[in-house]
XYZ file of N, CA and C in Angstrom:
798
model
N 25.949 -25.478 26.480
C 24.868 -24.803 25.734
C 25.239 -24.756 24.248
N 24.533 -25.162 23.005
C 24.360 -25.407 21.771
C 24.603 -23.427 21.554
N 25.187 -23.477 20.179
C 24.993 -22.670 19.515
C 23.818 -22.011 18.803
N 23.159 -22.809 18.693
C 21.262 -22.390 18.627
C 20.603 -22.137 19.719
N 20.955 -22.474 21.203
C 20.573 -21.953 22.212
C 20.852 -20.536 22.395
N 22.409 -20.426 21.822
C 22.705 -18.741 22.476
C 22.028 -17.981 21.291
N 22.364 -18.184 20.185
C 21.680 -17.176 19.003
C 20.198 -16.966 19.763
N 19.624 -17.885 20.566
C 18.209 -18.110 20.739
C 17.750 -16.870 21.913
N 18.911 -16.352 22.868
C 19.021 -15.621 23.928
C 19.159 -14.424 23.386
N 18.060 -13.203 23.326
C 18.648 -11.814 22.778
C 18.838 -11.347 23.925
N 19.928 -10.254 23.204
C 20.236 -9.263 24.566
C 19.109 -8.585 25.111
N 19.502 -7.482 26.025
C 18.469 -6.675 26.198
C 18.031 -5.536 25.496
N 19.381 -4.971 24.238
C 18.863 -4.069 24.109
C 18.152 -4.090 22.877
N 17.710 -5.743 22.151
C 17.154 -6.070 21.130
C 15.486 -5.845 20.866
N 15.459 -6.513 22.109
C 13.511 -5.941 22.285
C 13.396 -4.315 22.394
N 14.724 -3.453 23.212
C 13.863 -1.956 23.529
C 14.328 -1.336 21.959
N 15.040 -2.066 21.320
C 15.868 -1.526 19.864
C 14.470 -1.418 19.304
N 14.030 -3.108 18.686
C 12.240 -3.006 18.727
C 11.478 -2.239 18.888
N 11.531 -1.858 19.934
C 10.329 -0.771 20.493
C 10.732 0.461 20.224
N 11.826 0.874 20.106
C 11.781 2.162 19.825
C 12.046 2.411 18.192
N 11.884 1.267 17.286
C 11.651 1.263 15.782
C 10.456 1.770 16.213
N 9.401 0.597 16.389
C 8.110 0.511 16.799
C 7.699 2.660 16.671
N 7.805 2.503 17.585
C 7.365 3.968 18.558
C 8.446 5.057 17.116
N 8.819 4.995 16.589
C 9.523 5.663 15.153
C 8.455 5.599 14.179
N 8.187 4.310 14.170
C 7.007 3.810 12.968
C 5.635 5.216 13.335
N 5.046 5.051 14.389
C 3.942 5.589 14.528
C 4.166 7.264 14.451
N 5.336 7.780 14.880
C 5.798 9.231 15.036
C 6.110 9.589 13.492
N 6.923 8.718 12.201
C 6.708 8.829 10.941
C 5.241 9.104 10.660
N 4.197 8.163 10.876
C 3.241 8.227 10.084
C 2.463 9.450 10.508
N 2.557 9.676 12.170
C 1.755 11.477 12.617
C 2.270 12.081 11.282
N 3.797 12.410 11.736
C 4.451 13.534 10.645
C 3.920 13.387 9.406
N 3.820 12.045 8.383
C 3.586 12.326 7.411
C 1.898 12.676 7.181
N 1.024 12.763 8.220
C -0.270 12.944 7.569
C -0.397 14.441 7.616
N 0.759 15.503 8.644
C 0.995 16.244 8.553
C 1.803 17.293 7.497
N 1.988 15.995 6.427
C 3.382 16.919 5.442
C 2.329 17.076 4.093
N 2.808 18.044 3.465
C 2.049 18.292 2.047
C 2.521 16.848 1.274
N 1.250 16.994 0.106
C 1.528 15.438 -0.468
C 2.591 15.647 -1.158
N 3.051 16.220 -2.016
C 4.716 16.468 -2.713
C 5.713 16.316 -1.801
N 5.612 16.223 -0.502
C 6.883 16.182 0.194
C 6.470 14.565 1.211
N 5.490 13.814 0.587
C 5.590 12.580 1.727
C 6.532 11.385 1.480
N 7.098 11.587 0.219
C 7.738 10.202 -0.020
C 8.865 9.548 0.953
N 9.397 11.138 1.433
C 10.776 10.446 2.420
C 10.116 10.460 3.607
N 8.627 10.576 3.933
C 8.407 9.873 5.172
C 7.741 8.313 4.935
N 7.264 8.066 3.969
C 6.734 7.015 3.020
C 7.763 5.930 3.319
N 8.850 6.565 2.695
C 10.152 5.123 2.829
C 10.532 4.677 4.224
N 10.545 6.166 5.347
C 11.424 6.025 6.007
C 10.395 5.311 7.285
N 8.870 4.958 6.792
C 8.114 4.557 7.931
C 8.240 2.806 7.653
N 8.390 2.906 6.087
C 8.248 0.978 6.070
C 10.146 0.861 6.555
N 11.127 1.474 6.504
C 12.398 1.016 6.766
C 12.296 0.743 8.143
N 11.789 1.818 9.267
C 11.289 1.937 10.289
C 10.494 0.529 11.083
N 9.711 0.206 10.285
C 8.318 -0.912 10.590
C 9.593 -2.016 10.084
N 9.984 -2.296 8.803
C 10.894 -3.809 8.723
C 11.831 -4.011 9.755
N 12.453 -2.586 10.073
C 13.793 -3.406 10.829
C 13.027 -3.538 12.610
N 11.740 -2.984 12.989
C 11.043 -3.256 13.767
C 10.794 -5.146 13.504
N 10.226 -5.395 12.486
C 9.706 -6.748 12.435
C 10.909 -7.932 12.747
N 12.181 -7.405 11.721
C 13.342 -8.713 12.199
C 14.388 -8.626 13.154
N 13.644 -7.206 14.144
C 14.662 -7.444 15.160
C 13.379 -8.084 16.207
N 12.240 -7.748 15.897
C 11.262 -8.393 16.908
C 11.435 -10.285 16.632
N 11.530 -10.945 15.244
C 12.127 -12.209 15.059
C 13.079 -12.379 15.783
N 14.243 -11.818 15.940
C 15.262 -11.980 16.080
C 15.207 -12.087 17.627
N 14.408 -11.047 18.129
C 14.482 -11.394 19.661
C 13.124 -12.544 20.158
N 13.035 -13.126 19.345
C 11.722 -14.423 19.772
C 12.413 -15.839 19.582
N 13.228 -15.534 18.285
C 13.721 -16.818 17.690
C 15.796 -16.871 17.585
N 16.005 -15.937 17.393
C 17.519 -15.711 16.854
C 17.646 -14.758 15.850
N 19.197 -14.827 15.515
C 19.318 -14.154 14.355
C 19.329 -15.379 12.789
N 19.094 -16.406 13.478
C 18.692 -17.314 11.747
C 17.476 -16.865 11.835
N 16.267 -16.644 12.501
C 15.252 -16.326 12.562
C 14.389 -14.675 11.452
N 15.598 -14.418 12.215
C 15.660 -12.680 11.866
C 15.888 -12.855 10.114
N 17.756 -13.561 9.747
C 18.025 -13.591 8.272
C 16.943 -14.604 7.393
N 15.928 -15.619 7.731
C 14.746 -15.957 7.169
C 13.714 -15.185 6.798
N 13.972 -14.989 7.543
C 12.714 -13.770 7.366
C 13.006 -12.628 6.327
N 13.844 -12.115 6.098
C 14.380 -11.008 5.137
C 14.632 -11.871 3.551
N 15.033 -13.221 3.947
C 15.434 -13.795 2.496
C 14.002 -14.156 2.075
N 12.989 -14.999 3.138
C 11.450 -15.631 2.736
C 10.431 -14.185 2.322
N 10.578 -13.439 3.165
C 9.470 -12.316 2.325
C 10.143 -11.582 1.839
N 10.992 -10.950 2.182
C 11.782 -9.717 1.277
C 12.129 -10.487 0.034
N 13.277 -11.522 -0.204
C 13.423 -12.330 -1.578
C 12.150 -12.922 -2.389
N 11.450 -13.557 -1.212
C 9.716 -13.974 -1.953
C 9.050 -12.861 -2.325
N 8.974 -11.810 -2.109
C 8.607 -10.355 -2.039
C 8.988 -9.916 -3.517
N 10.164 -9.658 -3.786
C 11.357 -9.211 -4.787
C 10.473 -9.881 -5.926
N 10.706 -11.264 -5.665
C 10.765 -12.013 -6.825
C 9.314 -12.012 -7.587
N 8.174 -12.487 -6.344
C 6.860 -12.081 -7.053
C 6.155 -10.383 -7.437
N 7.321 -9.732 -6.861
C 6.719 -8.538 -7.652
C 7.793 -8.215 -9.049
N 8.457 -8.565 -8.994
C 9.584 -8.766 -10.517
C 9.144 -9.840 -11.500
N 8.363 -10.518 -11.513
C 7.666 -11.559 -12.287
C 6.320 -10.764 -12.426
N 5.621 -9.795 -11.375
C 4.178 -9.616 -11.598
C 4.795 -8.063 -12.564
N 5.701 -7.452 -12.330
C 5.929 -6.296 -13.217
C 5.981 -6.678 -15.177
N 6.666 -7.732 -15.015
C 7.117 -8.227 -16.407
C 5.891 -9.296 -17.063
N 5.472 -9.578 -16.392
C 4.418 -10.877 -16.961
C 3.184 -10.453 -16.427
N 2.550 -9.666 -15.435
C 1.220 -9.315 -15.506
C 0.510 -10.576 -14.014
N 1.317 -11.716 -13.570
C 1.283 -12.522 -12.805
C 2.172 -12.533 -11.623
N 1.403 -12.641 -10.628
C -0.357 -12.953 -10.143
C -1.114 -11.600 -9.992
N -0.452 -10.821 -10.032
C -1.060 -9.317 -9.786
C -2.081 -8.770 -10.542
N -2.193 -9.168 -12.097
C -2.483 -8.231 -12.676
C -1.602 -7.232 -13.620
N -1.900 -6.704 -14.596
C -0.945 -6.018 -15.161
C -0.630 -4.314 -14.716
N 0.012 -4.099 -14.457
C 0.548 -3.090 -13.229
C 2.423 -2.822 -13.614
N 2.537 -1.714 -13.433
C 4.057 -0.853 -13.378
C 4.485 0.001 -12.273
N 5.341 0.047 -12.055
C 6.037 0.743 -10.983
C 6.214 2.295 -11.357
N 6.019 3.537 -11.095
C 6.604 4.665 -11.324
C 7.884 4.719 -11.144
N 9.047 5.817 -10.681
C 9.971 6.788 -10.319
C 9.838 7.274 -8.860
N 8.895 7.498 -8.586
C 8.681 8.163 -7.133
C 9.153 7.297 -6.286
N 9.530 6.104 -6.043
C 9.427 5.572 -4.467
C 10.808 5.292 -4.793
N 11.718 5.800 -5.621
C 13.017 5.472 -5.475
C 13.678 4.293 -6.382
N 15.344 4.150 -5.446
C 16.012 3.165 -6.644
C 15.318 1.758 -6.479
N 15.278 1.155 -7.450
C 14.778 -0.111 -8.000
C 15.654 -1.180 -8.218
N 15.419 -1.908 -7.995
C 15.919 -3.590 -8.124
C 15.128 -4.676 -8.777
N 15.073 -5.480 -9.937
C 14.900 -6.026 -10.777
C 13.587 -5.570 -11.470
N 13.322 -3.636 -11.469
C 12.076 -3.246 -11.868
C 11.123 -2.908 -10.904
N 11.622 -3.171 -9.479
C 11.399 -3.038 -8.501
C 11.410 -2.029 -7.500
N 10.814 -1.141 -7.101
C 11.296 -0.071 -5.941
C 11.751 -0.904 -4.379
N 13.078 -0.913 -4.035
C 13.452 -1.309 -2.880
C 12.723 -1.261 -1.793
N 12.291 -0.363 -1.559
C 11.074 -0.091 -0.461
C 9.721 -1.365 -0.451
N 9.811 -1.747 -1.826
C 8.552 -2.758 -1.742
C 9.110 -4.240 -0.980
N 10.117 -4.760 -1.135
C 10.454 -5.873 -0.933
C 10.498 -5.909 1.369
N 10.959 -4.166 1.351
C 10.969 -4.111 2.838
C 9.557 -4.007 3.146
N 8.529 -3.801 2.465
C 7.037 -3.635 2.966
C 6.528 -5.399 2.889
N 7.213 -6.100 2.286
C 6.800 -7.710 2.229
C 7.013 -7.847 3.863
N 8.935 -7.888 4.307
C 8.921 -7.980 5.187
C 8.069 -7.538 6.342
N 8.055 -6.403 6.874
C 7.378 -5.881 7.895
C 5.993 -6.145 8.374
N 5.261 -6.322 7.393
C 4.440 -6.996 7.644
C 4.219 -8.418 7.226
N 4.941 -9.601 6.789
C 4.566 -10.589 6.938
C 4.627 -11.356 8.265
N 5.775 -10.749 9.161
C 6.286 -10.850 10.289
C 5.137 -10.712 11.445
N 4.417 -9.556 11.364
C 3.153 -9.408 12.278
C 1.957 -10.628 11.829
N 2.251 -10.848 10.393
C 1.053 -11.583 10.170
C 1.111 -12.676 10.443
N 2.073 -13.223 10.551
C 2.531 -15.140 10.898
C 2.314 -15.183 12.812
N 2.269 -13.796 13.449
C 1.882 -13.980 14.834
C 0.217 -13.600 14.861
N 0.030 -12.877 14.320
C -1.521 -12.903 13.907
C -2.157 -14.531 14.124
N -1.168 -15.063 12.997
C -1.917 -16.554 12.383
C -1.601 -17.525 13.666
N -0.311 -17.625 14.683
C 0.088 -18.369 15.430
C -1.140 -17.848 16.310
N -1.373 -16.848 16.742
C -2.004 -16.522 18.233
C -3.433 -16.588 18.077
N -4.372 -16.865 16.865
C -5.972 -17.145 16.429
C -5.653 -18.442 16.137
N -4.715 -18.841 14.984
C -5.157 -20.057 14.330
C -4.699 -21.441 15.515
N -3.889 -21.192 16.121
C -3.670 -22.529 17.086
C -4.612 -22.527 18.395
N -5.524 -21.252 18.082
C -6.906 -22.110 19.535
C -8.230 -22.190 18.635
N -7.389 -22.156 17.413
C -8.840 -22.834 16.467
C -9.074 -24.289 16.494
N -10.135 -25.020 15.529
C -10.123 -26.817 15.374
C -9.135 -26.908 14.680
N -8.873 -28.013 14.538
C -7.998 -28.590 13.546
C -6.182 -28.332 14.251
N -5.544 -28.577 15.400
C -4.386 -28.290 15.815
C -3.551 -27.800 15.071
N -3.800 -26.154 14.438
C -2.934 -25.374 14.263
C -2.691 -25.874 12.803
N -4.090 -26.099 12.071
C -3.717 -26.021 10.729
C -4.438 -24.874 10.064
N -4.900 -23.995 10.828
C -5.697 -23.149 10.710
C -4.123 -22.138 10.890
N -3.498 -21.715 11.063
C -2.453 -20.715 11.308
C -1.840 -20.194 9.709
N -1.672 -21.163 9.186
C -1.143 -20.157 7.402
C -2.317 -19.341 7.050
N -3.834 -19.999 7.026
C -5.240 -19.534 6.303
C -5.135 -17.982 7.249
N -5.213 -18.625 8.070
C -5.132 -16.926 9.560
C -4.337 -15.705 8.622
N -3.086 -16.166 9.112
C -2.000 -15.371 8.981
C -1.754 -14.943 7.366
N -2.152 -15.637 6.007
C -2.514 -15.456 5.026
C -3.515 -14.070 4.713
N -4.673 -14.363 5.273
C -5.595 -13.324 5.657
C -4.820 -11.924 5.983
N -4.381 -12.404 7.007
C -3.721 -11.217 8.123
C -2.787 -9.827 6.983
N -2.134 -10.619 6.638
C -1.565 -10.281 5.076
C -2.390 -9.676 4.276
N -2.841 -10.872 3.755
C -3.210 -10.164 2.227
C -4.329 -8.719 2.511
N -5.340 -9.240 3.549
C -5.898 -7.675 3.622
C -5.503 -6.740 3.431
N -4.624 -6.827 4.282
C -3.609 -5.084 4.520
C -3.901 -4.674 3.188
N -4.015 -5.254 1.775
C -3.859 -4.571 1.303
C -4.982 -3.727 0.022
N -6.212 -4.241 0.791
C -7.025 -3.620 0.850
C -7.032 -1.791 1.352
N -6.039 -1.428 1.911
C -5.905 -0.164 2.729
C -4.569 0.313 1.524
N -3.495 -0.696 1.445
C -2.326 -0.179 0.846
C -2.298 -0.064 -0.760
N -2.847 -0.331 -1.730
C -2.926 -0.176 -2.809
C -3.672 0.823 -2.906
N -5.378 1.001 -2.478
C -5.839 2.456 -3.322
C -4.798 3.527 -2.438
N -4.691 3.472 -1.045
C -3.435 4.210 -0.982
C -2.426 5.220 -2.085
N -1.956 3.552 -2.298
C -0.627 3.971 -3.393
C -0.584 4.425 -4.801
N -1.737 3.521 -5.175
C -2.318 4.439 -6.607
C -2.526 5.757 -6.463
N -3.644 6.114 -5.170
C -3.603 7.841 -5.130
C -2.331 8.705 -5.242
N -1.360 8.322 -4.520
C 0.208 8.831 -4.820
C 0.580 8.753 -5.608
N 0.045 7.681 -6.814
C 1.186 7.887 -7.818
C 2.017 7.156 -8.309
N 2.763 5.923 -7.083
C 3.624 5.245 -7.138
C 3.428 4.030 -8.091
N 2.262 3.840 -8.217
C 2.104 2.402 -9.365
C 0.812 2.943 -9.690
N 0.664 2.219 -11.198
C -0.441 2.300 -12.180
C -0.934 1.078 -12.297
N -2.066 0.871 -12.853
C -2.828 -0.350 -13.402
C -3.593 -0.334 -14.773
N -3.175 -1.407 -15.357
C -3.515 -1.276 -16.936
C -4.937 -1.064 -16.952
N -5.656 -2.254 -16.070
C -7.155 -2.587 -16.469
C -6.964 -2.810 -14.579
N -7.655 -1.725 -14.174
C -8.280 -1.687 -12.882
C -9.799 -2.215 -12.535
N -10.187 -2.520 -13.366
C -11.948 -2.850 -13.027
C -11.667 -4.460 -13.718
N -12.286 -4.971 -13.088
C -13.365 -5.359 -12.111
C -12.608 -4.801 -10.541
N -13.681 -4.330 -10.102
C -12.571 -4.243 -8.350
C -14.012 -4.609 -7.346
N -12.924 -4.353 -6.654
C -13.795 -4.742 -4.888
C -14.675 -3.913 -4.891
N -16.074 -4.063 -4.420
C -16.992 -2.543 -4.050
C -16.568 -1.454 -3.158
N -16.387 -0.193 -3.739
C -15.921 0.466 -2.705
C -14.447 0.960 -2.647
N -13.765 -0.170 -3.630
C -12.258 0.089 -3.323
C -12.105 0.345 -5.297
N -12.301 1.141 -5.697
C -11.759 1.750 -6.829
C -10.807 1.559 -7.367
N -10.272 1.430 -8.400
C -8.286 1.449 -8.853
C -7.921 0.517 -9.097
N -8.538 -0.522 -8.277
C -7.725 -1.377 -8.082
C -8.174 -3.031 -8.252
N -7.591 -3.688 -9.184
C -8.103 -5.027 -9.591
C -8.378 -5.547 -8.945
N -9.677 -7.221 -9.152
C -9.632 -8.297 -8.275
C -8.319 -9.043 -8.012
N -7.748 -9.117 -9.313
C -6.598 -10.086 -9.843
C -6.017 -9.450 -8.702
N -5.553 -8.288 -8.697
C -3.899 -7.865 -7.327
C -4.632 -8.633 -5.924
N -5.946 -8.277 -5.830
C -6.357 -9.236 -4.149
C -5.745 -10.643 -4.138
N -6.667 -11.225 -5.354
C -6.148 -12.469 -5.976
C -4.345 -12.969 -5.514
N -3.922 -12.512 -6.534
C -2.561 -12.050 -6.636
C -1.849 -12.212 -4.946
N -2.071 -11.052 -4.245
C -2.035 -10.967 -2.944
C -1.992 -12.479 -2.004
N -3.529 -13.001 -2.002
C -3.635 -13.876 -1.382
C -2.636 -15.170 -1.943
N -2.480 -15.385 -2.985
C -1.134 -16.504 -3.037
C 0.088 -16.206 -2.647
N 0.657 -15.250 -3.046
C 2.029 -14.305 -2.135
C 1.794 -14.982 -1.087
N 1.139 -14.341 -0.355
C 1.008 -14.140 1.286
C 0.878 -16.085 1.834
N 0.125 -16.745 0.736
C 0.147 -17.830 1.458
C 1.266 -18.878 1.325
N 1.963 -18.133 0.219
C 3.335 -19.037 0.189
C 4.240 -18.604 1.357
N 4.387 -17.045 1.348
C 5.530 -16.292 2.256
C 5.403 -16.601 3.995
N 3.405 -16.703 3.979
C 3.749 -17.124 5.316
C 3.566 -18.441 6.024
N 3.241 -19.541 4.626
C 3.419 -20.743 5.071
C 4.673 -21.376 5.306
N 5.928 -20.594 4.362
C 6.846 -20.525 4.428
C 7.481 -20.244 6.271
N 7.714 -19.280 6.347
C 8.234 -18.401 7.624
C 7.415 -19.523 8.819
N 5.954 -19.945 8.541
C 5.747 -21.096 10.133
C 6.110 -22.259 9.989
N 6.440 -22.373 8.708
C 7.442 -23.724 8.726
C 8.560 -23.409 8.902
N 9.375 -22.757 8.907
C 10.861 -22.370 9.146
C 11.371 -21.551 10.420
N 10.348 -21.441 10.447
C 11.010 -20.522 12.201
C 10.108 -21.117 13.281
N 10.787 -21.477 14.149
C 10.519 -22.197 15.380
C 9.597 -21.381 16.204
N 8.641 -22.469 16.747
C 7.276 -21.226 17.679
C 7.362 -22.104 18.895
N 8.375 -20.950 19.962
C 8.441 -21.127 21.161
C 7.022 -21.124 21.936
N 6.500 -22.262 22.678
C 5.215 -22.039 23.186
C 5.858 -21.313 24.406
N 6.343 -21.030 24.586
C 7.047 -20.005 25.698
C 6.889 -18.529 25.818
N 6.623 -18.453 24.308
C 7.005 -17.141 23.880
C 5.830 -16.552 23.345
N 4.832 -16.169 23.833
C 3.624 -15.028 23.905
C 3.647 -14.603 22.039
N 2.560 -14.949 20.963
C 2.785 -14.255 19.955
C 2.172 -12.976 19.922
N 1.254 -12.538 20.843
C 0.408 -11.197 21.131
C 1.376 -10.648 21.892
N 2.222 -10.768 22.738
C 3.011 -10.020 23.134
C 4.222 -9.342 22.080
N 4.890 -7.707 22.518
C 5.753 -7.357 21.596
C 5.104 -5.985 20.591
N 6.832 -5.696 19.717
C 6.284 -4.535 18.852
C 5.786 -4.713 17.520
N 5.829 -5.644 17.460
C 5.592 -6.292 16.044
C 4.097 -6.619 16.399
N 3.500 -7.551 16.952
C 1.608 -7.384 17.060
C 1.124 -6.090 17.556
N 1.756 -5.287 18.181
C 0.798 -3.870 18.537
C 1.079 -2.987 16.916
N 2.059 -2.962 16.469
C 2.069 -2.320 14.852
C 1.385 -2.912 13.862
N 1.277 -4.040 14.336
C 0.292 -5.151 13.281
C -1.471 -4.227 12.953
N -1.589 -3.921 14.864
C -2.803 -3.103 14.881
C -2.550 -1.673 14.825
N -2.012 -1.391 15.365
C -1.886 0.206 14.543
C -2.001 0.611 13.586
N -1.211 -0.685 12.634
C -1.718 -0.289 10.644
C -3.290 -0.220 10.926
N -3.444 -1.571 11.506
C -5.354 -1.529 11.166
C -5.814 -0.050 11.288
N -6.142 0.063 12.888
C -6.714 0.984 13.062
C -6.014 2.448 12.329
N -4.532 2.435 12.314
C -4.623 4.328 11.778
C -5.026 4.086 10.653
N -5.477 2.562 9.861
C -5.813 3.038 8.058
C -6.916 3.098 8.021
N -7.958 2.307 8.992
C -9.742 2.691 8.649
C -9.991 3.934 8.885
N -8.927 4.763 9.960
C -9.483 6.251 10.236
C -8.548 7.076 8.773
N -7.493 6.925 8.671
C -7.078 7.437 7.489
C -7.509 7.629 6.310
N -7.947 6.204 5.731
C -8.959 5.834 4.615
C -10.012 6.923 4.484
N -11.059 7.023 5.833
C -12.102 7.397 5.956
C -11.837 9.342 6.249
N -11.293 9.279 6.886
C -10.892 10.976 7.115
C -9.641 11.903 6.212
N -8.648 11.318 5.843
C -7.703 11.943 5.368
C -7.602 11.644 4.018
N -7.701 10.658 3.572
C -7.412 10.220 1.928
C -8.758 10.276 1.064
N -9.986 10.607 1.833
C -11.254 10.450 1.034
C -11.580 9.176 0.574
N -11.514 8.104 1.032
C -11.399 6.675 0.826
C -12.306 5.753 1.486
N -13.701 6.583 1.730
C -14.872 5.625 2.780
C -14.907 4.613 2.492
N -15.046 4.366 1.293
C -15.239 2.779 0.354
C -14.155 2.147 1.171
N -13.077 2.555 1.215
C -11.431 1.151 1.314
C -11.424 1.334 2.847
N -12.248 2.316 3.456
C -12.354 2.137 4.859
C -13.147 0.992 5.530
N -14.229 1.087 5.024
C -14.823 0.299 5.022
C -14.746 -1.083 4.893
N -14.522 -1.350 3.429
C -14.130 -2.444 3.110
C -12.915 -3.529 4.055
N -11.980 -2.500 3.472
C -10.613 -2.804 4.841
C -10.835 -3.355 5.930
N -11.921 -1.988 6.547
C -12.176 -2.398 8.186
C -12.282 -3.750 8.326
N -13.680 -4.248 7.761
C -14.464 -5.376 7.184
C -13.075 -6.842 7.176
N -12.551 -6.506 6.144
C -12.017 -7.501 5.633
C -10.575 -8.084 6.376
N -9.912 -6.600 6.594
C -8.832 -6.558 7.821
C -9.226 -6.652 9.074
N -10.016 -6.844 9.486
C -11.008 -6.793 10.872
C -11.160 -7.933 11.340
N -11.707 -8.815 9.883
C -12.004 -10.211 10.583
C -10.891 -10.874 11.449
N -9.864 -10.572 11.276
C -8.752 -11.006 12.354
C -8.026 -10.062 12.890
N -7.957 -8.684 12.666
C -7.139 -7.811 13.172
C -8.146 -7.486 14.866
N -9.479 -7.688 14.856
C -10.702 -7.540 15.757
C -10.378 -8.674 16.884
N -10.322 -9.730 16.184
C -9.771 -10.702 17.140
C -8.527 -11.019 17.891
N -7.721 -10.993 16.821
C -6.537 -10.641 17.459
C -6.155 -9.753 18.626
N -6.607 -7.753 18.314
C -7.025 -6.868 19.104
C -7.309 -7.669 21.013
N -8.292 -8.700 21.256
C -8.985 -8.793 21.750
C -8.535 -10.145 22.587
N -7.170 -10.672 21.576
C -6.700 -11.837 22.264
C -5.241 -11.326 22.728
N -5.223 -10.023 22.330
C -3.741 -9.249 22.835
C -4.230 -8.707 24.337
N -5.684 -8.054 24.265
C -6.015 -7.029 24.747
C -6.220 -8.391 26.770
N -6.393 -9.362 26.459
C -6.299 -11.037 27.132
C -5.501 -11.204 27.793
N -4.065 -10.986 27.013
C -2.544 -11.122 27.422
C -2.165 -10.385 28.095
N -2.511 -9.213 27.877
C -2.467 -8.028 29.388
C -3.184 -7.742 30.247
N -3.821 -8.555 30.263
C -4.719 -8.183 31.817
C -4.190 -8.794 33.140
């Protein structure tokens, strides 16, 4: 047996490690809709630390641990780098700054952001594997998917984060209808990220047809963001517009997906 075979074999306690990030992730976010807003930041950090090391131990138990360290260098480093170029130069984002609040920083950077690349680019490249390969075109439809899958999210996560505090925007208008704060350019912005990071990651990590991409903790958190942010948006943050919108826009594949998971378990 090859040395890429065994890296390829996780133990057992890699998937329930997974799952009980997973099942951390969702028990953070109760607590924090429960905490006054001055006191959410250390549930803030501690739900995306929670959700990343969920995402590359869920890699890690599909593919290996080269699987797992790709993944942390392709979005977390791709992550780093395009938000350390969009802080200083205004590109692709938009012109935008980081506050103080979300902690220590790295090249202008709050650390926490580069782990929010990860965590979810990871759900989104199984997003894109499990729609885009029973689309036409044999699975050239899977970056456009999983691109999507991505960049939405952040339709929900920016007016979010502006409401907190954590980042500003020079010139916020023109924006999305509905979604306030927040530039076209960062969607913009967004959608090239996402289509480098996750054209990247399905070219570099091996897709076991063996291996179920709707199955796991990484696609059920994929939907959990969905759904707890259209009800969040809409009930807790005062945010009908980005509920909406979100739903809408994060929907077009988070709906399907939902529905091709919901397939896998029956």
């Amino acid at each position: 047996m090859s040395t890429r075979q065994v890296l390829r074999v996780p133990t057992r306690a890699v998937p329930a490690a997974a799952w009980v990030l997973a099942l951390g992730v969702v028990l953070t976010q109760i607590v924090y809709s429960m905490t006054d807003p001055a006191d959410r930041i250390f549930t803030t950090v501690l739900s995306v630390a929670l959700f990343c090391a969920a995402s590359v131990l869920d890699a890690a138990r599909r593919a290996g641990a080269r699987a797992a360290g790709l993944l942390v260098l392709v979005a977390g480093g791709g992550g780093l780098l395009a938000e350390a170029v969009g802080v200083r130069t205004g590109f692709p984002f938009g012109e935008y700054a980081y506050t103080d609040a979300l902690g220590a920083q790295l090249l202008g950077v709050p650390v926490v952001v580069p782990m929010a690349w990860i965590m979810m680019a990871w759900p989104s490249v199984l997003v894109g594997r499990a729609l885009g390969n029973r689309l036409p075109g044999g699975g050239r439809a899977v970056v456009p998917v999983a691109t999507w899958a991505l960049a939405s999210w952040d339709v929900f996560l920016d007016p979010q984060m502006v409401d907190a505090g954590h980042w500003t925007w020079a010139h916020p208008t023109p924006a999305l209808p509905g979604v306030a704060g927040v530039p076209l350019t960062n969607f913009a912005g967004w959608l090239l990220v996402a289509a480098l990071i996750t054209g990247a990651l399905h070219a570099l990590l091996d897709h076991d047809p063996g291996v179920d991409p709707r199955r796991g903790p990484a696609p059920a958190l994929y939907l959990w963001t969905y759904g707890s942010s259209v009800w969040a948006h809409a009930a807790f943050f005062d945010r009908p517009g980005s509920s909406l919108v979100g739903g809408l826009l994060m929907g077009a594949v988070a709906v399907p997906f939902a529905v091709a998971l919901w397939r896998a378990h029956r």
